[in-house]
Amino acid sequence: MPVVSGRGYVLDIEDFHVILHLQEADVSREEIVETLRRRGISEERIFPALEEALRQGPGTYVLVQGTPPQPGKAGGIRWLVPFPELNTSRGDESRVDYRERTSYLAVRRGQKIAEVLLPIPGTPGLTVFGKVVPALTPPAPRIRPGKGVRMDEANGVLYAEKDGALFVEERSGEVQVAVRELLEHRGDVDLASGNIHFPGSVVIRGNVAEGMLVEAGEDLVITGQVEGATVRARGSVEIYGPLLRSTAVSGWEKVRFPALLALHSLARDLMRFRGAVEQLRAHSPDATSSPEVERTLALRILEKHFPDLGQRVLASAPLLREVFPEEMAWRAFLRPFAPASRGNATWTWASWLEALSTLLAVLERYPPELRERSRVRVASVHMAAVYAWGDVEVLRRGSYRAEIVADGEIRIPGPVRGGRYSASQMVLGVVGSEAGISTTLEVPETGWIELREVFAETELVFGKRHFVLTRPYRLVRFRLREDGELDAVPLR
């Protein structure tokens, strides 16, 4: 709007203000009113301020003010999962474990990922001419759920539909969110990348450096070498390079597969015992009157309906100690079955249920079905350990001073020099050496060991029977005869 000049005054007229610059005391009030009226501003709007300005004399005065529109708040995305650059050890924020740096984020099925925040509209304005000025509408966030992600349209929350890695990408202003079951890490796993813990399958396109840890909830593939590190998967493990002074696990190194089956069988009976106690508690008003009454009730059911359960639990105590994450929970679990504590107040039914839940949660993570996928394949093994519920195969350069434990078959076509090897059966290349390096091969009594060549002083173990070879053999299969002696069957 223009600046309007009159005799003894200047009017500065804008959309949201009218300013009077009064230069002389003797000016025409009617002239100012008419000038503003012609521009759409009524006398009623300027009356109080104009009268005050004319009374005070020369100066600058705001006759009327409009209201500019107030901008709204743009929409956005509020992430409900952390994206930490560094994880610090609990209780000491000054100590940083650089191996725990994360460049990805693992999420679980059903976990809330993000909330879409809709834009908040602005407030319209009003000019000095009485015209409403609409506020600009803030843009709404452009977000597209990808595979493995669903959006609840009612509340704008994004959920993970499966366990996996969260991937967020922005393309042309649109945010794409997806959960993938495969994590592909390009490069080495070292202090720069941090350890990797992922619920799905993992592919490492590089090496795993000393002191690092890689854990996969499904399968694991490493295209490089593993040196001085630990790599672990519930499914298969495949390492294209050598395994050097490291540990590779497929399944669970704490528990051999037959022992796992026994634990699952024990857990089923423990749940039957829990169900019987809970059923009686539900139908007996006095059963929950005190911890002593609950304890007596549980022991009575144990003795009457599950007479051998206590013995089985105590026989499995050393194995259960490996399974429980904390010794306190392990001790709480054993108390109802141990003669020294079963009848006293050192345990309650509630504390035992809590310990049982801990055991069941661990076993749920390791179902027997994992055996079908368990396998380790590696180029070579040097002063390292390998554990698998399934088979282990060392593909090229053999195994040296290693410990390889498999509940399936060990197959090493190359040299096997030094260490301990335990499996249900074995097919090996050249075992031992002329220097008599200590090498032990272990199978159950019903197992067999097939060798292309083996040197003297190699130890063979069939169940509880131990044999040390006194001479070399070539193209031979060893097995245990019915009389308990060693049988060397030539291979044709």
CSV table of N, CA and C in Angstrom, one decimal, residues 189-190 207-214 225-231 242-248 381-385:
chain,number,residue,atom,x,y,z
A,189,VAL,N,34.0,-56.1,10.3
A,189,VAL,CA,33.4,-55.9,11.6
A,189,VAL,C,34.6,-55.6,12.5
A,190,ASP,N,34.7,-54.3,12.9
A,190,ASP,CA,35.8,-53.9,13.8
A,190,ASP,C,35.3,-52.8,14.7
A,207,ASN,N,35.9,-59.0,6.8
A,207,ASN,CA,36.5,-59.8,7.9
A,207,ASN,C,35.9,-59.4,9.2
A,208,VAL,N,36.1,-60.3,10.2
A,208,VAL,CA,35.7,-60.0,11.6
A,208,VAL,C,37.0,-59.9,12.4
A,209,ALA,N,37.2,-58.7,12.9
A,209,ALA,CA,38.5,-58.4,13.6
A,209,ALA,C,38.6,-58.9,15.0
A,210,GLU,N,39.8,-58.9,15.6
A,210,GLU,CA,40.0,-59.4,16.9
A,210,GLU,C,39.2,-58.7,18.0
A,211,GLY,N,38.6,-59.5,18.9
A,211,GLY,CA,37.8,-58.9,20.0
A,211,GLY,C,36.4,-58.6,19.6
A,212,MET,N,36.0,-58.9,18.4
A,212,MET,CA,34.6,-58.5,18.0
A,212,MET,C,33.7,-59.7,18.1
A,213,LEU,N,32.4,-59.4,18.1
A,213,LEU,CA,31.3,-60.4,18.3
A,213,LEU,C,30.2,-60.2,17.3
A,214,VAL,N,29.9,-61.3,16.6
A,214,VAL,CA,28.8,-61.3,15.6
A,214,VAL,C,27.8,-62.3,16.0
A,225,GLN,N,37.8,-63.5,6.6
A,225,GLN,CA,38.3,-64.3,7.6
A,225,GLN,C,37.8,-63.8,9.0
A,226,VAL,N,38.0,-64.7,10.0
A,226,VAL,CA,37.6,-64.4,11.4
A,226,VAL,C,38.8,-64.6,12.2
A,227,GLU,N,39.3,-63.5,12.9
A,227,GLU,CA,40.6,-63.7,13.6
A,227,GLU,C,40.3,-63.1,15.0
A,228,GLY,N,40.6,-63.9,16.0
A,228,GLY,CA,40.5,-63.5,17.4
A,228,GLY,C,39.1,-63.0,17.8
A,229,ALA,N,38.0,-63.6,17.2
A,229,ALA,CA,36.7,-63.1,17.4
A,229,ALA,C,35.7,-64.2,17.8
A,230,THR,N,34.5,-63.9,18.0
A,230,THR,CA,33.4,-64.9,18.3
A,230,THR,C,32.3,-64.6,17.3
A,231,VAL,N,31.9,-65.7,16.6
A,231,VAL,CA,30.8,-65.6,15.7
A,231,VAL,C,29.8,-66.7,16.0
A,242,PRO,N,39.6,-68.2,6.6
A,242,PRO,CA,40.1,-69.1,7.7
A,242,PRO,C,39.5,-68.6,9.0
A,243,LEU,N,39.4,-69.5,10.0
A,243,LEU,CA,39.0,-69.2,11.4
A,243,LEU,C,40.2,-69.2,12.2
A,244,LEU,N,40.7,-68.1,12.7
A,244,LEU,CA,42.0,-68.0,13.4
A,244,LEU,C,41.8,-67.6,14.8
A,245,ARG,N,42.2,-68.4,15.8
A,245,ARG,CA,42.1,-68.1,17.2
A,245,ARG,C,40.7,-67.5,17.5
A,246,SER,N,39.7,-68.1,17.0
A,246,SER,CA,38.4,-67.6,17.2
A,246,SER,C,37.4,-68.8,17.6
A,247,THR,N,36.2,-68.4,17.8
A,247,THR,CA,35.1,-69.4,18.2
A,247,THR,C,33.9,-69.2,17.2
A,248,ALA,N,33.5,-70.2,16.6
A,248,ALA,CA,32.3,-70.2,15.7
A,248,ALA,C,31.3,-71.2,16.3
A,381,VAL,N,40.7,-74.0,9.9
A,381,VAL,CA,40.6,-73.7,11.3
A,381,VAL,C,42.0,-73.8,11.9
A,382,HIS,N,42.4,-72.7,12.6
A,382,HIS,CA,43.7,-72.6,13.2
A,382,HIS,C,43.6,-72.1,14.6
A,383,MET,N,43.9,-73.0,15.6
A,383,MET,CA,43.9,-72.7,17.0
A,383,MET,C,42.6,-72.1,17.3
A,384,ALA,N,41.5,-72.7,16.9
A,384,ALA,CA,40.1,-72.1,17.1
A,384,ALA,C,39.2,-73.2,17.6
A,385,ALA,N,38.0,-72.8,17.9
A,385,ALA,CA,36.9,-73.7,18.4
A,385,ALA,C,35.7,-73.6,17.5
